[in-house]
CSV table of C-alpha atoms in Angstrom, one decimal:
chain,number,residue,atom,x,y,z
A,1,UNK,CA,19.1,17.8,10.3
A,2,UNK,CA,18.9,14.4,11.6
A,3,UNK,CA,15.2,12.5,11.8
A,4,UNK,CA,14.5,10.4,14.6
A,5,UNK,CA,17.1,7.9,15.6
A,6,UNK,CA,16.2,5.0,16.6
A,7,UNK,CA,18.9,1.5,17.6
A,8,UNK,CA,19.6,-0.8,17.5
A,9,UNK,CA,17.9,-1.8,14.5
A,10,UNK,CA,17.9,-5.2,14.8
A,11,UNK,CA,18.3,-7.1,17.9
A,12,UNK,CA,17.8,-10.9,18.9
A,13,UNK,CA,16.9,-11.9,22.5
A,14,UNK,CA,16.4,-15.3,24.0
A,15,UNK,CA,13.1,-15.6,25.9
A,16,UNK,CA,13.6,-14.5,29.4
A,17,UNK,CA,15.8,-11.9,28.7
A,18,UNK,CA,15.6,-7.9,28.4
A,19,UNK,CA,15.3,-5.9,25.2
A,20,UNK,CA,16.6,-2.2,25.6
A,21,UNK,CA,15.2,0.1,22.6
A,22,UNK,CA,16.5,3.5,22.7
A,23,UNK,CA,15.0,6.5,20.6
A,24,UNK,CA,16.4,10.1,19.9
A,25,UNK,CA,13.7,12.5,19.0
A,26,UNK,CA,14.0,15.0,16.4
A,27,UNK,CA,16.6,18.2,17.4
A,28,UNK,CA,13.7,20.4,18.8
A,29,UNK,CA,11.1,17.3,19.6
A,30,UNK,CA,10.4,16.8,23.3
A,31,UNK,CA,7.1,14.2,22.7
A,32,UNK,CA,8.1,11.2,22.6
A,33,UNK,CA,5.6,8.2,21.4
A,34,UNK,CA,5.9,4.4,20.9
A,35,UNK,CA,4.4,2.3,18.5
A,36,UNK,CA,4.4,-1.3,18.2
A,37,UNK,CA,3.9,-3.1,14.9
A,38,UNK,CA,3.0,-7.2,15.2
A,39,UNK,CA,3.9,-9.1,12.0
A,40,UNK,CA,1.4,-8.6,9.2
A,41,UNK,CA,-0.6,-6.1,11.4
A,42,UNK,CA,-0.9,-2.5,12.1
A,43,UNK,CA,0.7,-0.4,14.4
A,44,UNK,CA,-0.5,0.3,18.3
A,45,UNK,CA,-0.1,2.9,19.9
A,46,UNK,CA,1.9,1.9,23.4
A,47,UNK,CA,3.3,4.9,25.3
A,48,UNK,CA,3.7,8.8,25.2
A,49,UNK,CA,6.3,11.2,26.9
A,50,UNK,CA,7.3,13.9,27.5
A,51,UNK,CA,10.8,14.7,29.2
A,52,UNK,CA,10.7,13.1,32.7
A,53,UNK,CA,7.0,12.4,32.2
A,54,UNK,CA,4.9,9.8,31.2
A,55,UNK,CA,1.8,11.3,29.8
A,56,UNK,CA,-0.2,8.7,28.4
A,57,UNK,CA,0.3,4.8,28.8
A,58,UNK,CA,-2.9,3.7,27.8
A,59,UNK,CA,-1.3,1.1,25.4
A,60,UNK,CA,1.5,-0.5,27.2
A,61,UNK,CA,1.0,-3.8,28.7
A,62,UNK,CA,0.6,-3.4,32.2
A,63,UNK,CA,3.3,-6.5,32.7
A,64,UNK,CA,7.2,-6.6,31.5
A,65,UNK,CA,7.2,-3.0,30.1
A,66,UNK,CA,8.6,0.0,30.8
A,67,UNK,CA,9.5,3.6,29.1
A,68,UNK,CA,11.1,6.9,29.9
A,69,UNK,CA,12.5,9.6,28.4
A,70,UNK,CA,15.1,11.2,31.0
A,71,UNK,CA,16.0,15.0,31.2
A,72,UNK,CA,19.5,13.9,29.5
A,73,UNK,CA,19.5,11.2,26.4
A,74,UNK,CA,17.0,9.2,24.2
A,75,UNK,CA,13.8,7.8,25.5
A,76,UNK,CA,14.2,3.9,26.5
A,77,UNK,CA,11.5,1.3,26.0
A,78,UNK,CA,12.6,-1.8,28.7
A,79,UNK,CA,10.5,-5.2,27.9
A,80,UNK,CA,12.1,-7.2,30.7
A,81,UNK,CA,11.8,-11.3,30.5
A,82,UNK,CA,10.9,-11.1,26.6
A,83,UNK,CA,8.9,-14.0,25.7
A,84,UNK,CA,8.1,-14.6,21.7
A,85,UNK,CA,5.2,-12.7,21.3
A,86,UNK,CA,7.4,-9.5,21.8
A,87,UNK,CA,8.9,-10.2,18.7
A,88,UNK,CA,7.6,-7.0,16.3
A,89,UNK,CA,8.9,-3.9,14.8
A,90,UNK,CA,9.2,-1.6,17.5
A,91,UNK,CA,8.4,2.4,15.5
A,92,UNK,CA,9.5,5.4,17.9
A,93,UNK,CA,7.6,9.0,17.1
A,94,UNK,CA,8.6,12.8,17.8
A,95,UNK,CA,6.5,15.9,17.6
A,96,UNK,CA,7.6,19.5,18.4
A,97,UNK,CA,4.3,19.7,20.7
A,98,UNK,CA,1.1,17.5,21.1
A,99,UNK,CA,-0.7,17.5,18.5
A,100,UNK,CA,1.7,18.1,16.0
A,101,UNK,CA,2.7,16.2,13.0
A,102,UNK,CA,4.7,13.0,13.9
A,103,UNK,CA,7.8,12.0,12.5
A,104,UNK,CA,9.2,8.3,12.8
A,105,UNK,CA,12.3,6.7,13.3
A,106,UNK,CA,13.6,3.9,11.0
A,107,UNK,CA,12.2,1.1,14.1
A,108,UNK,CA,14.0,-1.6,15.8
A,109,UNK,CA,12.7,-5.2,15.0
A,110,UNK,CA,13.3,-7.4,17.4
A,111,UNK,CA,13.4,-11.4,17.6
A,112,UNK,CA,12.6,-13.5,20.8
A,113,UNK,CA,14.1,-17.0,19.7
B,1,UNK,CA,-15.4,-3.7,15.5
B,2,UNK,CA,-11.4,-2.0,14.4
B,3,UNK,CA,-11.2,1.4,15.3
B,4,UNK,CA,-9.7,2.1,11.4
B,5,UNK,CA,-11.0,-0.1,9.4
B,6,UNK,CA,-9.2,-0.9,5.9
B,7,UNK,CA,-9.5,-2.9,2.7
B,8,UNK,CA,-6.0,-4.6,3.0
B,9,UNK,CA,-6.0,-5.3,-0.5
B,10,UNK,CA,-3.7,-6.0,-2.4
B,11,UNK,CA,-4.8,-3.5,-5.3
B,12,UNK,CA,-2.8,-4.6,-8.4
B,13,UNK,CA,-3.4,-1.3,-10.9
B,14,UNK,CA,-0.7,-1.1,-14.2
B,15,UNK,CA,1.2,2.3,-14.5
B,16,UNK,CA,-1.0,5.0,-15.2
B,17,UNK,CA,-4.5,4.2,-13.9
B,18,UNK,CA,-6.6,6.2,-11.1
B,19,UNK,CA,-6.6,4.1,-7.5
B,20,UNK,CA,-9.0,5.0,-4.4
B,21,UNK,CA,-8.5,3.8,-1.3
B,22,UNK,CA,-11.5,4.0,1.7
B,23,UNK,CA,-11.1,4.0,4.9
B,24,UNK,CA,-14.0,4.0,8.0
B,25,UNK,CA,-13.1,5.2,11.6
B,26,UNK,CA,-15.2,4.5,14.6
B,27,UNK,CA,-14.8,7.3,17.3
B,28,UNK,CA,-16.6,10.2,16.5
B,29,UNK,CA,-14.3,12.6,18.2
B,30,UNK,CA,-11.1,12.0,16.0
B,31,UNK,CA,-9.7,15.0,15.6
B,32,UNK,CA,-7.1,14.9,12.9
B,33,UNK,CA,-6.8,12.4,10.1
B,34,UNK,CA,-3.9,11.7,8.2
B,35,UNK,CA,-2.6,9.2,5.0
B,36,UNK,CA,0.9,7.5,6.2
B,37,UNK,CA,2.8,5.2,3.4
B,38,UNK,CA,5.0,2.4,4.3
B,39,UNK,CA,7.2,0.4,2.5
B,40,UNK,CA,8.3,-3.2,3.1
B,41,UNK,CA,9.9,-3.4,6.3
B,42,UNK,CA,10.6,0.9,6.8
B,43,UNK,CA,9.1,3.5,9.2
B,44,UNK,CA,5.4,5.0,7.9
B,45,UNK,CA,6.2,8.3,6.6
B,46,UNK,CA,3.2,11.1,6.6
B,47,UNK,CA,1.8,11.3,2.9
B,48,UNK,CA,-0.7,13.9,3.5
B,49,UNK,CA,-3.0,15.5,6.0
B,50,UNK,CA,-6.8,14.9,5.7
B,51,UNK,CA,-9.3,18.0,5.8
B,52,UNK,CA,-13.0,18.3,5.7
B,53,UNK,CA,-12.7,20.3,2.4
B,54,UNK,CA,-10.4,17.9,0.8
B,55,UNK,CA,-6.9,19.0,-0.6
B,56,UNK,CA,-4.5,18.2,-2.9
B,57,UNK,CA,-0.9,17.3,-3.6
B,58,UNK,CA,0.0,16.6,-7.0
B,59,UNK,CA,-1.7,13.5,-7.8
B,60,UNK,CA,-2.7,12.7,-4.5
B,61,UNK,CA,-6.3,13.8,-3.1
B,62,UNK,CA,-7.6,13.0,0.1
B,63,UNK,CA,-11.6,13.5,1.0
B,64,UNK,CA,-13.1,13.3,5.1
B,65,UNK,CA,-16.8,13.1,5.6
B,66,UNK,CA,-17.2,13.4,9.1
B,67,UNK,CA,-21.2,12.8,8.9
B,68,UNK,CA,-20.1,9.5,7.5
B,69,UNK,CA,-16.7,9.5,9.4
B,70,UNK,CA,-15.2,8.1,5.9
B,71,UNK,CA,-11.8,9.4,5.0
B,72,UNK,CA,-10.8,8.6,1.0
B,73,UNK,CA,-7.5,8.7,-0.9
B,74,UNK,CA,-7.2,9.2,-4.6
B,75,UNK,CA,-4.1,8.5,-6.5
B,76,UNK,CA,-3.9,9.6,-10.0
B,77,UNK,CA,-1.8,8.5,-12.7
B,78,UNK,CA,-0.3,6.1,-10.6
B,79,UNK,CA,3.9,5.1,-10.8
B,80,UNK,CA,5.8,2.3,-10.1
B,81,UNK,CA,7.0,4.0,-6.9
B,82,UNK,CA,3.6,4.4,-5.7
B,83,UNK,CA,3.9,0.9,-4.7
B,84,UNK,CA,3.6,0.8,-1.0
B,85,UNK,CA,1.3,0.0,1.8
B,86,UNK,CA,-1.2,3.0,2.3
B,87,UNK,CA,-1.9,4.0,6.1
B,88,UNK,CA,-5.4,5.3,7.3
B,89,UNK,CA,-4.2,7.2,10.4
B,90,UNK,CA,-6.7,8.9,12.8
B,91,UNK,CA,-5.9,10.8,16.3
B,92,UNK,CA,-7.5,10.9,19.1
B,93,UNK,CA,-9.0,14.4,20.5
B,94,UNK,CA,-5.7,15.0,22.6
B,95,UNK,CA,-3.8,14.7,19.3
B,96,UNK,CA,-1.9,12.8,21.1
B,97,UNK,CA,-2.3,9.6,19.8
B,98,UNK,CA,-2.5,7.6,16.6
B,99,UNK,CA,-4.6,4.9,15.8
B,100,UNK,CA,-3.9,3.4,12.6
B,101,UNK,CA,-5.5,1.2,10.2
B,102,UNK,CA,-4.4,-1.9,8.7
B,103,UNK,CA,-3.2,-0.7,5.4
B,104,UNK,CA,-4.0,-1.0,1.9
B,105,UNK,CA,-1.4,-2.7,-0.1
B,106,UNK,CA,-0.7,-0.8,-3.5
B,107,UNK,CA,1.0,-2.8,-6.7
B,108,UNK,CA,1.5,-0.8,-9.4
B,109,UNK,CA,2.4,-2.9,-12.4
B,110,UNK,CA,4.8,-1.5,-15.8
């Protein structure tokens, strides 16, 4: 029974370029949540889905990102134009409902040289 | 003010020895509190859930005053593995969202 499955683990981008991050929930998850951890800091909260819906993006910058979770494959997280500050672990959550316990993926870090 | 405010640490304890870890929260209607663990550079993984009357998982005990809105963790007879970074984890009223503390970085010395 596979956890949540998160890649590419590691990825490098050169500022101005665009970072796809792709999560598979849990079999049997359909919330979807992002999380973003800054070096040396905690994690935020950024986004939460659904299938085809956004339900809460209360912690998404409102510049450069984007997330969706389509009726067919993982959820995406785009940052388009990365600059260095994007640079962080990236975490990606599942829960059976809301409200539920959530499990995490292993993250993807990502590097903006 | 932090929303989930932690003592970072770190808390250097040798093998054996009784650890408590505090942890304050700031919005009143949290619903659900949790302990996460992380390890260097992995995903938090859920260590326990936090209820009003306390419970219990082998040597771990976790305490929420919600007069106080003070959540505790209690680690007894503390291993090596025990070493990690402990998570203070509250969600909001929806359940819907996680806000998460700083961590407290464990050592556990032989």
């Amino acid at each position: 029974n596979a956890g949540v499955m998160q890649n590419p683990r590691h990825l490098v981008r050169r500022r101005g370029q665009e970072a796809r991050l792709r999560c598979s929930p849990m079999k049997g998850h359909s919330h979807v949540y992002w999380y973003r951890q800054l070096p040396e800091e905690g994690l935020k909260f950024m986004v939460y889905l659904q299938k085809e819906n956004i339900i809460d993006e209360s912690g998404m910058p409102k510049e450069r990102f984007s997330a969706e979770f389509p009726k067919e494959g993982p959820s995406i997280l785009r940052i388009q134009q990365v600059v260095r500050g994007d640079s962080a672990a990236y975490f990606c959550a599942s829960s059976d409902s809301m409200g539920e316990t959530q499990y995490f993926g292993p993250g993807t870090r990502l590097l903006v040289l | 003010r932090k929303e989930v405010e932690q003592d970072p640490g770190p808390f250097n304890v040798p093998e054996g020895a009784t650890v408590a870890f505090n942890c304050t929260y700031s919005n009143s209607a949290s619903q659900s509190f949790f302990w996460y663990r992380q390890d260097c550079r992995k995903e938090p993984k859920l260590l326990m859930s936090v209820y009003s009357s306390g419970n219990e998982d082998g040597r771990f005990t976790a305490q929420l005053n919600r007069a106080s809105q003070y959540i505790s963790l209690l680690i007894r007879d503390s291993k090596l593995s025990d070493s990690a970074t402990y998570l203070c984890v509250v969600s909001n009223n929806a359940g819907n969202m996680l806000t998460f503390g700083g961590g407290t970085r464990l050592m556990v010395k032989p």
